[in-house]
Amino acid sequence: MSDDLSASPPRAAAEQAVLNGAAALAQGAARAWSGARRIERREQIVLGPGVEFAFASENIGAPTQWTLQQAHHTLIVHLDGPMHRLETRIEGAGRLRATPAAGDLWLIPAGRQYLGRALGGEIAYAELTIDPAHYAAYAPHLGDGAELAARMKHRDPFVHGIAARLAHLSGAGDDLAAMLRESLGQALCLHLLREHGADAAAATPDSAPTLSAPQRRRIEDYIQTHLEERITLDALARLSGLSTHRLLIAFRGAFGVTPIQYVLGERLRRVCLRLRGSADDIASIAVECGFSSHSHLSAVFKKRYGISPKQYRQRG
């Protein structure tokens, strides 16, 4: 169910595609379609090396077919909208006829052929694609890839929650949203490996990573000197010498909060100092302290303190 996935071919063509699926898909480099497209909205973001997320809405008022066979794992989560009929097949996992509820997921392992036929209204869904080699950082014993189990209409509240949150964040352009998207993507990938992988037990890390005092000072200094700029998890990971997913664990252990919470707290602390100690325009303070705009600062400030930056200044 992606921009390159949706189709509404004639019934005869669909049947022929099923009969000759392997050859047609291999020739078409994984995704094939025909007929009119009905993608209403699509937002796609990169969550990290080898990991991409997309949120889309699509009108399936006419019979629609999706086919794919990819070198990466594909996770599809139904978020909203009516389906009157749905039939799905995953190579090696059989066929299922059942309409989805919000949160139901389909997991198509790398290399497996998938066919879906649907009819309904306007639906919204999330799609995550993962290069199997991405898992090498989490579980080196797996080599260049990790096997995931095929799933059809599977319930996993954790996956549903993260997919919905990523969909909500897909259009946000600030660096805190980018850090949150990346950390949620890491959590989702680890969850899939642990709960839906072929070797779940062996994928659990032996020990939790930590930050030494010098590593912690480097991170603190970097954040303080770059508060007005875009700060990324990759940059913090390079400073610590850890991968991003291990940094998230070590950072919370060292600071008691996530990197996002820490950066936000330091930016707000600097804003408060500026509001009390200067007569500078609030819009200028917002940008110079790392917020995208006056309205962005006001929304975050009021959520944290219960009052606006202007009211904070007036109260001294």
CSV table of C-alpha atoms in Angstrom, one decimal:
chain,number,residue,atom,x,y,z
A,1,MET,CA,0.0,0.0,0.0
A,2,SER,CA,2.4,2.7,-1.1
A,3,ASP,CA,2.7,5.2,-3.9
A,4,ASP,CA,4.2,2.5,-6.0
A,5,LEU,CA,1.8,-0.1,-4.8
A,6,SER,CA,-1.8,0.8,-5.5
A,7,ALA,CA,-3.6,-0.5,-8.6
A,8,SER,CA,-7.0,-1.0,-10.1
A,9,PRO,CA,-6.5,-3.4,-13.1
A,10,PRO,CA,-9.2,-5.2,-14.9
A,11,ARG,CA,-10.2,-8.5,-13.3
A,12,ALA,CA,-8.7,-10.6,-16.1
A,13,ALA,CA,-5.4,-8.8,-15.8
A,14,ALA,CA,-5.4,-9.3,-12.1
A,15,GLU,CA,-5.9,-13.0,-12.5
A,16,GLN,CA,-3.1,-13.2,-15.0
A,17,ALA,CA,-0.9,-11.3,-12.6
A,18,VAL,CA,-1.6,-13.9,-9.9
A,19,LEU,CA,-0.8,-16.8,-12.3
A,20,ASN,CA,2.5,-15.2,-13.5
A,21,GLY,CA,3.3,-13.2,-10.4
A,22,ALA,CA,6.9,-14.2,-9.8
A,23,ALA,CA,8.0,-13.5,-13.3
A,24,ALA,CA,6.1,-10.3,-13.6
A,25,LEU,CA,7.2,-9.0,-10.3
A,26,ALA,CA,10.9,-9.8,-10.9
A,27,GLN,CA,10.7,-8.1,-14.3
A,28,GLY,CA,9.0,-5.0,-12.9
A,29,ALA,CA,11.6,-4.5,-10.1
A,30,ALA,CA,9.2,-5.4,-7.3
A,31,ARG,CA,6.1,-3.2,-7.7
A,32,ALA,CA,3.7,-3.1,-10.5
A,33,TRP,CA,0.3,-1.4,-11.1
A,34,SER,CA,-2.1,-0.5,-13.8
A,35,GLY,CA,-5.3,1.6,-13.9
A,36,ALA,CA,-6.1,4.9,-12.4
A,37,ARG,CA,-4.3,6.0,-9.2
A,38,ARG,CA,-6.4,7.3,-6.3
A,39,ILE,CA,-3.7,8.3,-3.7
A,40,GLU,CA,-5.3,11.3,-2.0
A,41,ARG,CA,-2.3,12.2,0.2
A,42,ARG,CA,1.2,10.8,0.8
A,43,GLU,CA,4.0,11.9,3.1
A,44,GLN,CA,7.3,10.0,3.1
A,45,ILE,CA,10.2,10.4,5.5
A,46,VAL,CA,13.5,8.7,6.1
A,47,LEU,CA,13.9,7.5,9.7
A,48,GLY,CA,17.5,6.3,9.4
A,49,PRO,CA,19.8,4.3,7.2
A,50,GLY,CA,17.7,1.7,5.4
A,51,VAL,CA,14.5,2.7,7.2
A,52,GLU,CA,11.7,4.7,5.5
A,53,PHE,CA,8.2,5.6,6.7
A,54,ALA,CA,5.2,6.7,4.7
A,55,PHE,CA,1.7,7.9,5.7
A,56,ALA,CA,-1.0,7.9,3.0
A,57,SER,CA,-4.7,8.1,2.4
A,58,GLU,CA,-6.2,6.4,-0.6
A,59,ASN,CA,-9.7,6.1,-2.1
A,60,ILE,CA,-10.5,2.4,-2.8
A,61,GLY,CA,-14.1,3.1,-3.9
A,62,ALA,CA,-13.4,1.0,-7.0
A,63,PRO,CA,-11.9,-2.5,-6.8
A,64,THR,CA,-8.2,-2.0,-6.1
A,65,GLN,CA,-5.2,-4.4,-6.2
A,66,TRP,CA,-1.8,-4.1,-4.5
A,67,THR,CA,1.1,-6.3,-5.4
A,68,LEU,CA,4.7,-6.2,-4.2
A,69,GLN,CA,7.8,-8.3,-3.8
A,70,GLN,CA,10.7,-6.4,-2.3
A,71,ALA,CA,14.3,-6.9,-1.1
A,72,HIS,CA,13.3,-5.2,2.1
A,73,HIS,CA,10.7,-6.0,4.9
A,74,THR,CA,7.4,-4.1,4.5
A,75,LEU,CA,5.1,-3.3,7.4
A,76,ILE,CA,1.6,-2.0,6.6
A,77,VAL,CA,-0.7,-0.7,9.4
A,78,HIS,CA,-4.3,0.2,8.8
A,79,LEU,CA,-5.1,3.4,10.6
A,80,ASP,CA,-8.5,4.5,9.6
A,81,GLY,CA,-11.3,4.2,7.0
A,82,PRO,CA,-13.8,1.5,5.8
A,83,MET,CA,-13.0,-1.6,3.8
A,84,HIS,CA,-16.0,-3.6,2.7
A,85,ARG,CA,-13.8,-6.4,1.2
A,86,LEU,CA,-10.2,-7.3,1.7
A,87,GLU,CA,-8.3,-10.4,0.5
A,88,THR,CA,-4.6,-10.7,1.1
A,89,ARG,CA,-2.0,-13.3,0.3
A,90,ILE,CA,1.6,-13.6,1.4
A,91,GLU,CA,3.9,-16.2,-0.2
A,92,GLY,CA,4.4,-19.0,2.2
A,93,ALA,CA,1.8,-17.8,4.6
A,94,GLY,CA,-1.5,-18.5,2.8
A,95,ARG,CA,-4.5,-16.3,2.1
A,96,LEU,CA,-6.8,-14.4,4.4
A,97,ARG,CA,-10.2,-12.9,3.7
A,98,ALA,CA,-11.1,-10.4,6.5
A,99,THR,CA,-11.7,-6.7,6.7
A,100,PRO,CA,-9.3,-4.8,8.9
A,101,ALA,CA,-9.9,-2.8,12.1
A,102,ALA,CA,-7.8,0.2,13.0
A,103,GLY,CA,-4.4,-1.0,14.1
A,104,ASP,CA,-4.3,-4.3,12.2
A,105,LEU,CA,-1.0,-4.9,10.6
A,106,TRP,CA,0.5,-6.8,7.6
A,107,LEU,CA,4.1,-7.8,7.7
A,108,ILE,CA,5.7,-8.9,4.4
A,109,PRO,CA,9.2,-10.3,4.9
A,110,ALA,CA,11.9,-9.4,2.4
A,111,GLY,CA,11.7,-11.4,-0.8
A,112,ARG,CA,8.1,-12.6,-0.3
A,113,GLN,CA,5.4,-11.9,-2.8
A,114,TYR,CA,2.3,-10.1,-1.6
A,115,LEU,CA,-1.1,-9.6,-3.2
A,116,GLY,CA,-4.0,-7.6,-1.8
A,117,ARG,CA,-7.4,-6.9,-3.3
A,118,ALA,CA,-9.7,-4.4,-1.6
A,119,LEU,CA,-12.9,-2.4,-1.9
A,120,GLY,CA,-14.1,0.3,0.4
A,121,GLY,CA,-13.9,4.0,1.0
A,122,GLU,CA,-11.1,6.4,1.8
A,123,ILE,CA,-8.6,4.7,4.0
A,124,ALA,CA,-5.5,5.9,5.8
A,125,TYR,CA,-2.5,3.6,6.4
A,126,ALA,CA,1.2,3.7,7.4
A,127,GLU,CA,3.9,1.8,5.7
A,128,LEU,CA,7.4,1.1,7.0
A,129,THR,CA,10.2,-0.4,4.9
A,130,ILE,CA,13.3,-1.8,6.5
A,131,ASP,CA,16.5,-3.0,4.7
A,132,PRO,CA,17.3,-6.4,6.4
A,133,ALA,CA,21.0,-5.2,6.7
A,134,HIS,CA,19.7,-2.4,9.0
A,135,TYR,CA,19.5,-5.0,11.8
A,136,ALA,CA,23.2,-5.8,11.7
A,137,ALA,CA,23.8,-3.0,14.2
A,138,TYR,CA,21.3,-4.5,16.7
A,139,ALA,CA,22.3,-8.1,16.3
A,140,PRO,CA,25.7,-8.7,14.6
A,141,HIS,CA,25.3,-12.5,14.9
A,142,LEU,CA,22.5,-12.2,12.2
A,143,GLY,CA,25.0,-11.1,9.6
A,144,ASP,CA,23.7,-9.0,6.8
A,145,GLY,CA,20.1,-9.4,7.5
A,146,ALA,CA,17.3,-10.6,9.8
A,147,GLU,CA,14.3,-12.7,9.1
A,148,LEU,CA,10.9,-11.4,10.1
A,149,ALA,CA,7.7,-13.6,10.3
A,150,ALA,CA,4.8,-13.0,7.9
A,151,ARG,CA,1.8,-11.5,9.5
A,152,MET,CA,-1.8,-10.8,8.2
A,153,LYS,CA,-4.4,-8.9,10.1
A,154,HIS,CA,-2.2,-9.1,13.2
A,155,ARG,CA,-2.9,-7.1,16.4
A,156,ASP,CA,0.0,-5.3,18.0
A,157,PRO,CA,-0.9,-2.2,20.1
A,158,PHE,CA,2.7,-1.1,20.4
A,159,VAL,CA,3.1,-1.0,16.6
A,160,HIS,CA,-0.2,0.7,16.1
A,161,GLY,CA,0.7,3.4,18.6
A,162,ILE,CA,4.1,4.2,17.1
A,163,ALA,CA,2.7,4.1,13.5
A,164,ALA,CA,0.0,6.5,14.5
A,165,ARG,CA,2.5,8.8,16.2
A,166,LEU,CA,4.8,8.8,13.3
A,167,ALA,CA,1.9,9.6,10.9
A,168,HIS,CA,1.1,12.6,13.1
A,169,LEU,CA,4.8,13.7,13.1
A,170,SER,CA,5.3,13.1,9.4
A,171,GLY,CA,4.7,16.7,8.4
A,172,ALA,CA,6.6,18.4,11.2
A,173,GLY,CA,9.9,20.1,10.1
A,174,ASP,CA,11.6,21.0,13.4
A,175,ASP,CA,14.6,19.1,14.7
A,176,LEU,CA,12.9,17.9,17.8
A,177,ALA,CA,10.3,16.2,15.7
A,178,ALA,CA,13.0,14.7,13.5
A,179,MET,CA,14.8,13.3,16.6
A,180,LEU,CA,11.5,11.9,17.9
A,181,ARG,CA,10.7,10.3,14.6
A,182,GLU,CA,14.2,8.7,14.5
A,183,SER,CA,13.9,7.4,18.1
A,184,LEU,CA,10.4,6.0,17.4
A,185,GLY,CA,11.7,4.3,14.2
A,186,GLN,CA,14.5,2.7,16.2
A,187,ALA,CA,12.0,1.5,18.8
A,188,LEU,CA,9.7,0.1,16.2
A,189,CYS,CA,12.5,-1.7,14.4
A,190,LEU,CA,13.8,-3.3,17.6
A,191,HIS,CA,10.2,-4.3,18.6
A,192,LEU,CA,9.7,-6.0,15.2
A,193,LEU,CA,13.0,-7.9,15.6
A,194,ARG,CA,12.2,-9.0,19.2
A,195,GLU,CA,8.5,-9.8,18.8
A,196,HIS,CA,8.2,-10.8,15.1
A,197,GLY,CA,11.7,-12.0,14.3
A,198,ALA,CA,12.9,-15.6,13.6
A,199,ASP,CA,15.6,-15.3,16.3
A,200,ALA,CA,14.0,-13.0,18.9
A,201,ALA,CA,15.8,-14.2,22.0
A,202,ALA,CA,19.3,-13.8,20.5
A,203,ALA,CA,18.5,-10.3,19.4
A,204,THR,CA,18.3,-9.0,23.0
A,205,PRO,CA,21.4,-6.9,23.9
A,206,ASP,CA,23.7,-8.5,26.6
A,207,SER,CA,24.1,-5.3,28.6
A,208,ALA,CA,22.8,-1.8,28.6
A,209,PRO,CA,25.2,0.8,27.2
A,210,THR,CA,26.4,3.7,29.4
A,211,LEU,CA,28.0,7.1,29.0
A,212,SER,CA,31.3,7.9,30.6
A,213,ALA,CA,32.0,11.3,32.2
A,214,PRO,CA,34.0,12.5,29.2
A,215,GLN,CA,31.3,11.4,26.8
A,216,ARG,CA,28.6,13.1,28.9
A,217,ARG,CA,30.6,16.4,29.0
A,218,ARG,CA,31.1,16.3,25.2
A,219,ILE,CA,27.4,15.8,24.6
A,220,GLU,CA,26.5,18.6,27.1
A,221,ASP,CA,29.0,21.0,25.6
A,222,TYR,CA,27.8,20.3,22.1
A,223,ILE,CA,24.1,20.8,22.9
A,224,GLN,CA,24.8,24.1,24.7
A,225,THR,CA,26.9,25.5,21.8
A,226,HIS,CA,24.4,24.4,19.2
A,227,LEU,CA,21.0,25.1,20.8
A,228,GLU,CA,20.0,27.6,18.1
A,229,GLU,CA,20.9,25.0,15.4
A,230,ARG,CA,19.4,21.8,14.2
A,231,ILE,CA,20.6,19.0,16.6
A,232,THR,CA,20.3,15.4,15.4
A,233,LEU,CA,20.7,12.0,17.1
A,234,ASP,CA,23.4,11.1,14.5
A,235,ALA,CA,25.5,14.0,15.7
A,236,LEU,CA,25.1,13.0,19.4
A,237,ALA,CA,25.8,9.4,18.6
A,238,ARG,CA,29.1,10.3,16.8
A,239,LEU,CA,30.2,12.3,19.9
A,240,SER,CA,29.6,9.3,22.1
A,241,GLY,CA,30.9,6.7,19.7
A,242,LEU,CA,27.7,4.7,20.0
A,243,SER,CA,25.0,3.8,17.5
A,244,THR,CA,21.9,5.9,17.7
A,245,HIS,CA,19.8,3.1,19.3
A,246,ARG,CA,22.4,2.5,22.0
A,247,LEU,CA,22.8,6.2,22.6
A,248,LEU,CA,19.1,6.5,23.4
A,249,ILE,CA,19.5,3.9,26.1
A,250,ALA,CA,22.7,5.4,27.5
A,251,PHE,CA,21.5,9.0,27.3
A,252,ARG,CA,18.4,8.2,29.5
A,253,GLY,CA,20.6,6.4,31.9
A,254,ALA,CA,23.0,9.3,32.2
A,255,PHE,CA,20.6,12.2,32.1
A,256,GLY,CA,17.3,10.7,33.3
A,257,VAL,CA,15.5,12.0,30.2
A,258,THR,CA,15.6,11.4,26.4
A,259,PRO,CA,17.7,13.5,24.1
A,260,ILE,CA,14.6,15.3,22.9
A,261,GLN,CA,13.4,16.1,26.4
A,262,TYR,CA,16.9,17.3,27.4
A,263,VAL,CA,17.3,19.6,24.3
A,264,LEU,CA,13.8,21.0,24.7
A,265,GLY,CA,14.5,21.7,28.4
A,266,GLU,CA,17.7,23.5,27.7
A,267,ARG,CA,16.1,25.6,25.0
A,268,LEU,CA,13.3,26.6,27.3
A,269,ARG,CA,15.7,27.5,30.1
A,270,ARG,CA,17.6,29.8,27.7
A,271,VAL,CA,14.3,31.4,26.6
A,272,CYS,CA,13.4,32.1,30.2
A,273,LEU,CA,16.8,33.8,30.8
A,274,ARG,CA,16.3,35.9,27.7
A,275,LEU,CA,12.8,36.9,28.6
A,276,ARG,CA,13.8,38.0,32.1
A,277,GLY,CA,17.1,39.6,31.2
A,278,SER,CA,16.4,41.4,28.0
A,279,ALA,CA,13.8,43.4,26.1
A,280,ASP,CA,14.5,41.5,22.8
A,281,ASP,CA,11.5,40.7,20.6
A,282,ILE,CA,10.0,37.3,21.5
A,283,ALA,CA,10.1,36.1,17.8
A,284,SER,CA,13.8,36.8,17.7
A,285,ILE,CA,14.4,35.0,21.0
A,286,ALA,CA,12.4,32.0,19.6
A,287,VAL,CA,14.6,31.6,16.5
A,288,GLU,CA,17.9,32.3,18.4
A,289,CYS,CA,17.0,29.6,20.9
A,290,GLY,CA,16.3,26.9,18.4
A,291,PHE,CA,12.5,27.2,17.8
A,292,SER,CA,11.2,27.5,14.3
A,293,SER,CA,8.9,30.4,15.0
A,294,HIS,CA,7.2,32.6,17.6
A,295,SER,CA,4.1,30.4,17.4
A,296,HIS,CA,6.2,27.2,17.8
A,297,LEU,CA,7.8,28.6,21.0
A,298,SER,CA,4.5,29.8,22.4
A,299,ALA,CA,2.8,26.4,21.9
A,300,VAL,CA,5.7,24.5,23.6
A,301,PHE,CA,6.2,27.2,26.3
A,302,LYS,CA,2.5,27.2,27.3
A,303,LYS,CA,2.4,23.4,27.3
A,304,ARG,CA,5.4,23.3,29.7
A,305,TYR,CA,4.6,26.3,32.0
A,306,GLY,CA,0.9,27.0,31.5
A,307,ILE,CA,1.4,30.5,30.4
A,308,SER,CA,2.7,32.3,27.2
A,309,PRO,CA,6.2,33.7,26.9
A,310,LYS,CA,4.6,37.2,26.9
A,311,GLN,CA,2.8,36.5,30.2
A,312,TYR,CA,6.0,35.0,31.7
A,313,ARG,CA,7.9,38.3,30.8
A,314,GLN,CA,5.1,40.4,32.2
A,315,ARG,CA,5.1,38.5,35.5
A,316,GLY,CA,8.8,39.0,35.9
